[in-house]
PDB file of C-alpha atoms and ligand atoms in Angstrom:
ATOM      1  CA  MET A   1      -4.589-111.092  90.507  1.00  0.00           C
ATOM      2  CA  SER A   2      -2.997-109.735  87.310  1.00  0.00           C
ATOM      3  CA  PRO A   3      -2.178-112.343  84.650  1.00  0.00           C
ATOM      4  CA  ARG A   4       1.451-113.282  84.009  1.00  0.00           C
ATOM      5  CA  ILE A   5       2.321-112.274  80.461  1.00  0.00           C
ATOM      6  CA  LEU A   6       4.754-113.898  78.037  1.00  0.00           C
ATOM      7  CA  ILE A   7       6.068-111.500  75.363  1.00  0.00           C
ATOM      8  CA  ASN A   8       7.030-113.235  72.095  1.00  0.00           C
ATOM      9  CA  GLY A   9       9.374-111.179  69.875  1.00  0.00           C
ATOM     10  CA  ALA A  10      10.588-109.482  73.037  1.00  0.00           C
ATOM     11  CA  LYS A  11      13.771-108.013  71.536  1.00  0.00           C
ATOM     12  CA  GLY A  12      11.939-106.210  68.730  1.00  0.00           C
ATOM     13  CA  ARG A  13      10.682-102.617  68.744  1.00  0.00           C
ATOM     14  CA  MET A  14       7.172-103.603  69.831  1.00  0.00           C
ATOM     15  CA  GLY A  15       8.357-106.337  72.216  1.00  0.00           C
ATOM     16  CA  GLN A  16      10.420-103.760  74.095  1.00  0.00           C
ATOM     17  CA  ALA A  17       7.521-101.303  74.130  1.00  0.00           C
ATOM     18  CA  VAL A  18       5.275-104.011  75.658  1.00  0.00           C
ATOM     19  CA  ALA A  19       7.917-104.784  78.306  1.00  0.00           C
ATOM     20  CA  ASN A  20       8.172-101.069  79.194  1.00  0.00           C
ATOM     21  CA  ALA A  21       4.393-100.723  79.387  1.00  0.00           C
ATOM     22  CA  ALA A  22       4.140-103.868  81.550  1.00  0.00           C
ATOM     23  CA  ARG A  23       6.714-102.386  83.957  1.00  0.00           C
ATOM     24  CA  GLU A  24       4.750 -99.111  84.099  1.00  0.00           C
ATOM     25  CA  MET A  25       1.505-101.002  84.729  1.00  0.00           C
ATOM     26  CA  GLY A  26       3.123-103.245  87.359  1.00  0.00           C
ATOM     27  CA  LEU A  27       2.376-106.456  85.399  1.00  0.00           C
ATOM     28  CA  ALA A  28       4.583-109.539  85.703  1.00  0.00           C
ATOM     29  CA  PHE A  29       6.061-110.700  82.399  1.00  0.00           C
ATOM     30  CA  GLY A  30       8.500-113.102  80.779  1.00  0.00           C
ATOM     31  CA  ALA A  31      10.240-112.643  77.440  1.00  0.00           C
ATOM     32  CA  VAL A  32      11.090-114.947  74.522  1.00  0.00           C
ATOM     33  CA  GLY A  33      12.440-114.418  71.033  1.00  0.00           C
ATOM     34  CA  ARG A  34      13.727-116.264  68.003  1.00  0.00           C
ATOM     35  CA  GLY A  35      15.480-119.506  68.997  1.00  0.00           C
ATOM     36  CA  ASP A  36      14.117-119.628  72.582  1.00  0.00           C
ATOM     37  CA  ASP A  37      11.954-122.479  73.914  1.00  0.00           C
ATOM     38  CA  LEU A  38       8.521-120.904  73.531  1.00  0.00           C
ATOM     39  CA  ALA A  39       6.536-123.892  74.860  1.00  0.00           C
ATOM     40  CA  ALA A  40       8.617-124.087  78.060  1.00  0.00           C
ATOM     41  CA  ALA A  41       8.284-120.336  78.673  1.00  0.00           C
ATOM     42  CA  LEU A  42       4.543-120.474  78.067  1.00  0.00           C
ATOM     43  CA  THR A  43       3.995-123.009  80.865  1.00  0.00           C
ATOM     44  CA  LYS A  44       4.899-120.243  83.361  1.00  0.00           C
ATOM     45  CA  ALA A  45       2.527-117.641  81.821  1.00  0.00           C
ATOM     46  CA  ASP A  46      -1.236-117.038  81.818  1.00  0.00           C
ATOM     47  CA  VAL A  47      -1.340-115.332  78.391  1.00  0.00           C
ATOM     48  CA  ALA A  48       1.020-114.825  75.420  1.00  0.00           C
ATOM     49  CA  VAL A  49       1.413-111.436  73.706  1.00  0.00           C
ATOM     50  CA  ASP A  50       2.954-111.766  70.255  1.00  0.00           C
ATOM     51  CA  PHE A  51       4.745-109.086  68.228  1.00  0.00           C
ATOM     52  CA  SER A  52       7.224-111.219  66.270  1.00  0.00           C
ATOM     53  CA  SER A  53       6.828-112.373  62.685  1.00  0.00           C
ATOM     54  CA  HIS A  54       3.882-113.729  60.687  1.00  0.00           C
ATOM     55  CA  SER A  55       5.963-116.884  60.131  1.00  0.00           C
ATOM     56  CA  ALA A  56       5.955-117.486  63.911  1.00  0.00           C
ATOM     57  CA  THR A  57       2.167-117.328  64.372  1.00  0.00           C
ATOM     58  CA  ARG A  58       1.407-120.998  63.640  1.00  0.00           C
ATOM     59  CA  ALA A  59       3.987-122.297  66.144  1.00  0.00           C
ATOM     60  CA  LEU A  60       2.764-119.827  68.766  1.00  0.00           C
ATOM     61  CA  LEU A  61      -0.878-120.840  68.310  1.00  0.00           C
ATOM     62  CA  GLU A  62      -0.017-124.565  68.371  1.00  0.00           C
ATOM     63  CA  ALA A  63       1.836-124.114  71.673  1.00  0.00           C
ATOM     64  CA  ALA A  64      -1.038-122.042  73.094  1.00  0.00           C
ATOM     65  CA  VAL A  65      -3.671-124.599  72.028  1.00  0.00           C
ATOM     66  CA  ALA A  66      -1.627-127.481  73.479  1.00  0.00           C
ATOM     67  CA  GLN A  67      -1.528-125.659  76.846  1.00  0.00           C
ATOM     68  CA  SER A  68      -5.011-124.005  76.595  1.00  0.00           C
ATOM     69  CA  LYS A  69      -3.451-120.553  77.031  1.00  0.00           C
ATOM     70  CA  PRO A  70      -5.049-117.324  75.749  1.00  0.00           C
ATOM     71  CA  VAL A  71      -3.179-115.280  73.132  1.00  0.00           C
ATOM     72  CA  VAL A  72      -2.953-111.654  72.036  1.00  0.00           C
ATOM     73  CA  LEU A  73      -1.761-111.548  68.417  1.00  0.00           C
ATOM     74  CA  GLY A  74      -0.357-108.232  67.214  1.00  0.00           C
ATOM     75  CA  THR A  75       1.876-109.437  64.404  1.00  0.00           C
ATOM     76  CA  THR A  76       0.858-108.399  60.880  1.00  0.00           C
ATOM     77  CA  GLY A  77       1.903-109.328  57.349  1.00  0.00           C
ATOM     78  CA  HIS A  78       0.184-112.738  57.111  1.00  0.00           C
ATOM     79  CA  SER A  79      -0.193-114.207  53.623  1.00  0.00           C
ATOM     80  CA  ALA A  80      -3.648-114.900  52.166  1.00  0.00           C
ATOM     81  CA  GLU A  81      -3.072-118.612  52.901  1.00  0.00           C
ATOM     82  CA  GLU A  82      -2.145-117.909  56.550  1.00  0.00           C
ATOM     83  CA  LYS A  83      -5.191-115.639  56.938  1.00  0.00           C
ATOM     84  CA  LYS A  84      -7.367-118.476  55.665  1.00  0.00           C
ATOM     85  CA  GLN A  85      -5.901-121.223  57.848  1.00  0.00           C
ATOM     86  CA  LEU A  86      -4.862-119.615  61.136  1.00  0.00           C
ATOM     87  CA  PRO A  87      -8.208-118.285  62.495  1.00  0.00           C
ATOM     88  CA  ALA A  88      -9.569-121.843  62.965  1.00  0.00           C
ATOM     89  CA  LEU A  89      -6.517-122.694  65.085  1.00  0.00           C
ATOM     90  CA  ALA A  90      -6.721-119.380  66.974  1.00  0.00           C
ATOM     91  CA  ALA A  91     -10.410-119.990  67.773  1.00  0.00           C
ATOM     92  CA  LYS A  92      -9.469-123.012  69.931  1.00  0.00           C
ATOM     93  CA  VAL A  93      -8.243-120.639  72.652  1.00  0.00           C
ATOM     94  CA  PRO A  94      -9.379-117.139  73.704  1.00  0.00           C
ATOM     95  CA  CYS A  95      -7.500-114.958  71.175  1.00  0.00           C
ATOM     96  CA  VAL A  96      -7.495-111.219  70.515  1.00  0.00           C
ATOM     97  CA  TRP A  97      -6.181-110.709  66.981  1.00  0.00           C
ATOM     98  CA  ALA A  98      -5.752-107.071  65.998  1.00  0.00           C
ATOM     99  CA  GLY A  99      -3.666-105.293  63.385  1.00  0.00           C
ATOM    100  CA  ASN A 100      -3.724-102.211  65.591  1.00  0.00           C
ATOM    101  CA  PHE A 101      -4.194-101.932  69.358  1.00  0.00           C
ATOM    102  CA  SER A 102      -4.532 -98.143  69.568  1.00  0.00           C
ATOM    103  CA  VAL A 103      -7.826 -96.768  70.883  1.00  0.00           C
ATOM    104  CA  GLY A 104      -7.660 -93.891  68.348  1.00  0.00           C
ATOM    105  CA  VAL A 105      -7.234 -96.251  65.398  1.00  0.00           C
ATOM    106  CA  ASN A 106     -10.113 -98.404  66.571  1.00  0.00           C
ATOM    107  CA  LEU A 107     -12.265 -95.287  66.582  1.00  0.00           C
ATOM    108  CA  LEU A 108     -10.914 -94.529  63.066  1.00  0.00           C
ATOM    109  CA  PHE A 109     -12.239 -97.964  62.013  1.00  0.00           C
ATOM    110  CA  ALA A 110     -15.701 -97.061  63.345  1.00  0.00           C
ATOM    111  CA  LEU A 111     -15.619 -93.576  61.721  1.00  0.00           C
ATOM    112  CA  THR A 112     -14.493 -95.068  58.383  1.00  0.00           C
ATOM    113  CA  ARG A 113     -17.428 -97.466  58.446  1.00  0.00           C
ATOM    114  CA  ARG A 114     -19.839 -94.623  59.162  1.00  0.00           C
ATOM    115  CA  ALA A 115     -18.332 -92.314  56.501  1.00  0.00           C
ATOM    116  CA  SER A 116     -18.390 -95.103  53.872  1.00  0.00           C
ATOM    117  CA  ALA A 117     -22.056 -95.740  54.576  1.00  0.00           C
ATOM    118  CA  VAL A 118     -23.115 -92.072  54.581  1.00  0.00           C
ATOM    119  CA  LEU A 119     -20.999 -90.882  51.635  1.00  0.00           C
ATOM    120  CA  GLY A 120     -21.621 -93.788  49.259  1.00  0.00           C
ATOM    121  CA  ASP A 121     -20.039 -94.628  45.888  1.00  0.00           C
ATOM    122  CA  ASP A 122     -19.910 -91.044  44.654  1.00  0.00           C
ATOM    123  CA  TYR A 123     -17.015 -90.386  47.036  1.00  0.00           C
ATOM    124  CA  ASP A 124     -13.793 -92.035  45.848  1.00  0.00           C
ATOM    125  CA  ALA A 125     -12.119 -93.837  48.751  1.00  0.00           C
ATOM    126  CA  GLU A 126      -8.312 -93.934  48.991  1.00  0.00           C
ATOM    127  CA  ILE A 127      -6.081 -95.026  51.898  1.00  0.00           C
ATOM    128  CA  VAL A 128      -2.595 -93.619  52.513  1.00  0.00           C
ATOM    129  CA  GLU A 129      -0.289 -95.061  55.181  1.00  0.00           C
ATOM    130  CA  MET A 130       3.253 -94.192  56.241  1.00  0.00           C
ATOM    131  CA  HIS A 131       5.618 -96.188  58.445  1.00  0.00           C
ATOM    132  CA  HIS A 132       9.294 -96.247  59.437  1.00  0.00           C
ATOM    133  CA  ARG A 133      11.949 -97.531  57.038  1.00  0.00           C
ATOM    134  CA  PHE A 134      12.362-100.828  58.955  1.00  0.00           C
ATOM    135  CA  LYS A 135       8.801-102.105  58.440  1.00  0.00           C
ATOM    136  CA  LYS A 136       8.866-105.404  56.595  1.00  0.00           C
ATOM    137  CA  ASP A 137       5.300-105.710  55.260  1.00  0.00           C
ATOM    138  CA  ALA A 138       3.082-103.502  53.114  1.00  0.00           C
ATOM    139  CA  PRO A 139       0.387-102.349  53.199  1.00  0.00           C
ATOM    140  CA  SER A 140       0.126-102.166  56.983  1.00  0.00           C
ATOM    141  CA  GLY A 141      -2.327-104.435  58.786  1.00  0.00           C
ATOM    142  CA  THR A 142      -4.262-101.300  59.746  1.00  0.00           C
ATOM    143  CA  ALA A 143      -4.551-100.148  56.122  1.00  0.00           C
ATOM    144  CA  ALA A 144      -5.690-103.659  55.175  1.00  0.00           C
ATOM    145  CA  ARG A 145      -8.412-103.499  57.861  1.00  0.00           C
ATOM    146  CA  LEU A 146      -9.525-100.023  56.685  1.00  0.00           C
ATOM    147  CA  LEU A 147      -9.795-101.450  53.166  1.00  0.00           C
ATOM    148  CA  GLU A 148     -11.900-104.395  54.406  1.00  0.00           C
ATOM    149  CA  ILE A 149     -14.293-102.003  56.152  1.00  0.00           C
ATOM    150  CA  ILE A 150     -14.771 -99.902  52.988  1.00  0.00           C
ATOM    151  CA  LEU A 151     -15.230-103.047  50.855  1.00  0.00           C
ATOM    152  CA  GLU A 152     -17.807-104.420  53.327  1.00  0.00           C
ATOM    153  CA  GLU A 153     -19.795-101.162  53.395  1.00  0.00           C
ATOM    154  CA  ARG A 154     -19.697-100.784  49.582  1.00  0.00           C
ATOM    155  CA  LYS A 155     -20.312-104.480  48.899  1.00  0.00           C
ATOM    156  CA  LEU A 156     -17.117-104.730  46.837  1.00  0.00           C
ATOM    157  CA  THR A 157     -14.632-107.614  46.614  1.00  0.00           C
ATOM    158  CA  ALA A 158     -10.847-107.591  46.942  1.00  0.00           C
ATOM    159  CA  ALA A 159     -10.712-107.090  43.151  1.00  0.00           C
ATOM    160  CA  ALA A 160     -11.466-103.407  43.883  1.00  0.00           C
ATOM    161  CA  LEU A 161      -8.008-102.897  45.425  1.00  0.00           C
ATOM    162  CA  ARG A 162      -5.396-100.793  43.567  1.00  0.00           C
ATOM    163  CA  HIS A 163      -1.892-100.862  45.105  1.00  0.00           C
ATOM    164  CA  GLY A 164      -0.591 -97.453  44.070  1.00  0.00           C
ATOM    165  CA  ARG A 165      -0.942 -96.510  40.407  1.00  0.00           C
ATOM    166  CA  GLU A 166       1.536 -96.391  37.568  1.00  0.00           C
ATOM    167  CA  GLY A 167       1.517 -95.792  33.808  1.00  0.00           C
ATOM    168  CA  ILE A 168      -1.596 -95.236  31.713  1.00  0.00           C
ATOM    169  CA  THR A 169      -4.123 -96.381  34.287  1.00  0.00           C
ATOM    170  CA  GLY A 170      -7.170 -94.791  32.643  1.00  0.00           C
ATOM    171  CA  GLU A 171      -9.761 -92.814  34.554  1.00  0.00           C
ATOM    172  CA  ARG A 172     -10.552 -93.876  38.079  1.00  0.00           C
ATOM    173  CA  THR A 173     -13.717 -95.961  38.413  1.00  0.00           C
ATOM    174  CA  SER A 174     -16.142 -95.724  41.336  1.00  0.00           C
ATOM    175  CA  THR A 175     -15.564 -99.397  42.168  1.00  0.00           C
ATOM    176  CA  GLU A 176     -11.872 -99.127  43.012  1.00  0.00           C
ATOM    177  CA  VAL A 177     -10.167 -98.365  46.326  1.00  0.00           C
ATOM    178  CA  GLY A 178      -6.504 -97.323  46.320  1.00  0.00           C
ATOM    179  CA  ILE A 179      -3.896 -98.090  48.985  1.00  0.00           C
ATOM    180  CA  HIS A 180      -0.599 -96.208  49.000  1.00  0.00           C
ATOM    181  CA  ALA A 181       2.214 -97.279  51.330  1.00  0.00           C
ATOM    182  CA  LEU A 182       4.936 -94.720  52.132  1.00  0.00           C
ATOM    183  CA  ARG A 183       8.094 -95.799  53.981  1.00  0.00           C
ATOM    184  CA  GLY A 184      10.734 -93.652  55.616  1.00  0.00           C
ATOM    185  CA  GLY A 185      12.545 -92.489  58.730  1.00  0.00           C
ATOM    186  CA  ASP A 186      11.138 -93.318  62.138  1.00  0.00           C
ATOM    187  CA  VAL A 187       7.395 -92.783  61.502  1.00  0.00           C
ATOM    188  CA  VAL A 188       5.547 -94.973  64.041  1.00  0.00           C
ATOM    189  CA  GLY A 189       2.354 -95.152  61.935  1.00  0.00           C
ATOM    190  CA  ASP A 190       0.158 -92.676  60.023  1.00  0.00           C
ATOM    191  CA  HIS A 191      -3.128 -93.591  58.317  1.00  0.00           C
ATOM    192  CA  THR A 192      -5.443 -91.388  56.277  1.00  0.00           C
ATOM    193  CA  VAL A 193      -8.712 -92.451  54.703  1.00  0.00           C
ATOM    194  CA  MET A 194      -9.845 -90.034  52.000  1.00  0.00           C
ATOM    195  CA  PHE A 195     -13.311 -89.695  50.524  1.00  0.00           C
ATOM    196  CA  ALA A 196     -13.124 -87.404  47.476  1.00  0.00           C
ATOM    197  CA  ALA A 197     -16.108 -86.234  45.430  1.00  0.00           C
ATOM    198  CA  LEU A 198     -16.526 -83.465  42.842  1.00  0.00           C
ATOM    199  CA  GLY A 199     -16.433 -80.345  45.011  1.00  0.00           C
ATOM    200  CA  GLU A 200     -15.394 -81.692  48.411  1.00  0.00           C
ATOM    201  CA  ARG A 201     -13.071 -84.087  50.183  1.00  0.00           C
ATOM    202  CA  LEU A 202     -13.240 -85.628  53.644  1.00  0.00           C
ATOM    203  CA  GLU A 203     -10.026 -86.927  55.234  1.00  0.00           C
ATOM    204  CA  LEU A 204      -9.879 -88.997  58.407  1.00  0.00           C
ATOM    205  CA  THR A 205      -6.335 -89.127  59.771  1.00  0.00           C
ATOM    206  CA  HIS A 206      -4.693 -90.888  62.692  1.00  0.00           C
ATOM    207  CA  LYS A 207      -1.031 -90.383  63.585  1.00  0.00           C
ATOM    208  CA  ALA A 208       0.780 -92.530  66.124  1.00  0.00           C
ATOM    209  CA  SER A 209       3.867 -90.940  67.638  1.00  0.00           C
ATOM    210  CA  ASP A 210       4.675 -93.471  70.370  1.00  0.00           C
ATOM    211  CA  ARG A 211       4.593 -97.307  70.233  1.00  0.00           C
ATOM    212  CA  GLY A 212       3.381 -97.185  73.828  1.00  0.00           C
ATOM    213  CA  ILE A 213      -0.212 -96.797  72.583  1.00  0.00           C
ATOM    214  CA  PHE A 214      -0.079-100.233  70.885  1.00  0.00           C
ATOM    215  CA  ALA A 215       1.734-101.772  73.848  1.00  0.00           C
ATOM    216  CA  ARG A 216      -0.767-100.487  76.435  1.00  0.00           C
ATOM    217  CA  GLY A 217      -3.670-101.563  74.188  1.00  0.00           C
ATOM    218  CA  ALA A 218      -2.170-105.059  73.815  1.00  0.00           C
ATOM    219  CA  LEU A 219      -1.783-105.360  77.599  1.00  0.00           C
ATOM    220  CA  ARG A 220      -5.369-104.187  78.075  1.00  0.00           C
ATOM    221  CA  ALA A 221      -6.363-106.933  75.599  1.00  0.00           C
ATOM    222  CA  ALA A 222      -4.268-109.471  77.568  1.00  0.00           C
ATOM    223  CA  GLN A 223      -6.062-108.612  80.818  1.00  0.00           C
ATOM    224  CA  TRP A 224      -9.424-108.886  79.024  1.00  0.00           C
ATOM    225  CA  VAL A 225      -8.795-112.094  77.050  1.00  0.00           C
ATOM    226  CA  VAL A 226      -7.892-114.227  80.097  1.00  0.00           C
ATOM    227  CA  LYS A 227     -11.547-113.895  81.175  1.00  0.00           C
ATOM    228  CA  GLN A 228     -13.063-114.897  77.789  1.00  0.00           C
ATOM    229  CA  LYS A 229     -14.251-118.166  76.247  1.00  0.00           C
ATOM    230  CA  PRO A 230     -12.281-119.624  73.288  1.00  0.00           C
ATOM    231  CA  GLY A 231     -12.814-117.672  70.056  1.00  0.00           C
ATOM    232  CA  VAL A 232     -11.214-114.957  67.950  1.00  0.00           C
ATOM    233  CA  TYR A 233     -11.882-111.410  69.154  1.00  0.00           C
ATOM    234  CA  ASP A 234     -10.637-108.020  67.996  1.00  0.00           C
ATOM    235  CA  MET A 235      -9.874-104.727  69.703  1.00  0.00           C
ATOM    236  CA  GLN A 236     -13.411-103.479  69.049  1.00  0.00           C
ATOM    237  CA  ASP A 237     -14.579-106.326  71.363  1.00  0.00           C
ATOM    238  CA  VAL A 238     -12.007-105.377  74.022  1.00  0.00           C
ATOM    239  CA  LEU A 239     -13.047-101.710  73.912  1.00  0.00           C
ATOM    240  CA  GLY A 240     -16.782-102.477  73.742  1.00  0.00           C
ATOM    241  CA  LEU A 241     -17.111-100.596  70.419  1.00  0.00           C
ATOM    242  CA  LYS A 242     -19.347-103.237  68.789  1.00  0.00           C
TER     243      LYS A 242
HETATM  244  P1  NAD B 301      10.860-105.945  64.863  1.00  0.00           P
HETATM  245  O1  NAD B 301      11.496-106.477  63.623  1.00  0.00           O
HETATM  246  O2  NAD B 301      11.497-104.776  65.571  1.00  0.00           O
HETATM  247  O3  NAD B 301      10.725-107.119  65.964  1.00  0.00           O
HETATM  248  C1  NAD B 301      10.327-108.431  65.674  1.00  0.00           C
HETATM  249  C2  NAD B 301      11.030-109.357  66.682  1.00  0.00           C
HETATM  250  O4  NAD B 301      10.511-110.684  66.506  1.00  0.00           O
HETATM  251  C3  NAD B 301      12.540-109.432  66.473  1.00  0.00           C
HETATM  252  O5  NAD B 301      13.206-109.355  67.728  1.00  0.00           O
HETATM  253  C4  NAD B 301      12.747-110.811  65.826  1.00  0.00           C
HETATM  254  O6  NAD B 301      14.005-111.393  66.168  1.00  0.00           O
HETATM  255  C5  NAD B 301      11.599-111.595  66.476  1.00  0.00           C
HETATM  256  N1  NAD B 301      11.235-112.785  65.694  1.00  0.00           N
HETATM  257  C6  NAD B 301      11.278-112.976  64.357  1.00  0.00           C
HETATM  258  N2  NAD B 301      10.884-114.226  64.046  1.00  0.00           N
HETATM  259  C7  NAD B 301      10.594-114.841  65.217  1.00  0.00           C
HETATM  260  C8  NAD B 301      10.143-116.132  65.554  1.00  0.00           C
HETATM  261  N3  NAD B 301       9.955-117.069  64.613  1.00  0.00           N
HETATM  262  N4  NAD B 301       9.907-116.411  66.872  1.00  0.00           N
HETATM  263  C9  NAD B 301      10.111-115.473  67.834  1.00  0.00           C
HETATM  264  N5  NAD B 301      10.563-114.233  67.570  1.00  0.00           N
HETATM  265  C10 NAD B 301      10.795-113.915  66.268  1.00  0.00           C
HETATM  266  O7  NAD B 301       9.361-105.596  64.462  1.00  0.00           O
HETATM  267  P2  NAD B 301       8.312-104.668  65.242  1.00  0.00           P
HETATM  268  O8  NAD B 301       8.351-103.289  64.681  1.00  0.00           O
HETATM  269  O9  NAD B 301       8.472-104.862  66.724  1.00  0.00           O
HETATM  270  O10 NAD B 301       6.945-105.323  64.760  1.00  0.00           O
HETATM  271  C11 NAD B 301       6.640-106.702  65.027  1.00  0.00           C
HETATM  272  C12 NAD B 301       5.282-107.027  64.417  1.00  0.00           C
HETATM  273  O11 NAD B 301       4.253-106.285  65.090  1.00  0.00           O
HETATM  274  C13 NAD B 301       5.153-106.638  62.938  1.00  0.00           C
HETATM  275  O12 NAD B 301       4.391-107.625  62.278  1.00  0.00           O
HETATM  276  C14 NAD B 301       4.417-105.314  62.980  1.00  0.00           C
HETATM  277  O13 NAD B 301       3.715-105.005  61.804  1.00  0.00           O
HETATM  278  C15 NAD B 301       3.469-105.586  64.128  1.00  0.00           C
HETATM  279  N6  NAD B 301       2.914-104.383  64.784  1.00  0.00           N
HETATM  280  C16 NAD B 301       1.628-104.472  65.193  1.00  0.00           C
HETATM  281  C17 NAD B 301       1.045-103.438  65.887  1.00  0.00           C
HETATM  282  C18 NAD B 301      -0.365-103.600  66.399  1.00  0.00           C
HETATM  283  O14 NAD B 301      -0.894-102.671  67.051  1.00  0.00           O
HETATM  284  N7  NAD B 301      -0.998-104.747  66.147  1.00  0.00           N
HETATM  285  C19 NAD B 301       1.761-102.259  66.132  1.00  0.00           C
HETATM  286  C20 NAD B 301       3.078-102.183  65.698  1.00  0.00           C
HETATM  287  C21 NAD B 301       3.651-103.264  65.027  1.00  0.00           C
END
């Protein structure tokens, strides 16, 4: 039988997209938002799907742990402190935590890893992302994950990151990775990873035009996570890309 899903942040853009996708897929769901009794709603669900606010993640995870309920976490914009503390709490239940649930973007992650490894330090890596004017955090969770992948492959630390550039920055070094966040209009989510050398440039680009891709991916993760042991998983696990 299909799991009953509780959507947290249900009135938001993504919450509504998840509700629409659940209807299309014939999945039963409940909906909660800011100010509702999350714990009470969760008792009637098999899994929570969260697209609310980074400030709501702790309360959601505490409720899920108290009731041993699996969670799909799609919210982004967590602070460094939250990223340090929350995974241990999330690991007490089966949890898929992904900054992007699209199949195409998860392939972009794999291609970025491969390109970083093959091209090496001689190819300057830069990430450009664009999102709609309403987005509250920057850079996007997806851009942050692309950065992590490049840093891992090049054995660099977070000190390599350059958020945009301004003023007399000096020549670019081979140990920096730039992230540039554009905001405007109704852009659902564009990401480009660039590898530029003297004489050639490789660009890997993904463009999302419909939130439905994230919503369907999150529901696929929800159906998968209810069968897993406690632990933190990502979309690469759900899609079998590891
Ligand atoms: P939004 O602002 O349209 O919606 C957020 C909703 O959450 C609002 O209805 C708001 O009232 C509600 N909310 C805020 N605080 C809450 C709380 N404490 N408890 C319960 N509900 C609360 O935003 P959005 O565009 O739908 O995006 C939501 C989140 O999902 C963002 O962090 C965004 O970056 C992320 N996102 C992730 C993916 C992915 O694939 N992982 C894709 C798109 C967006």
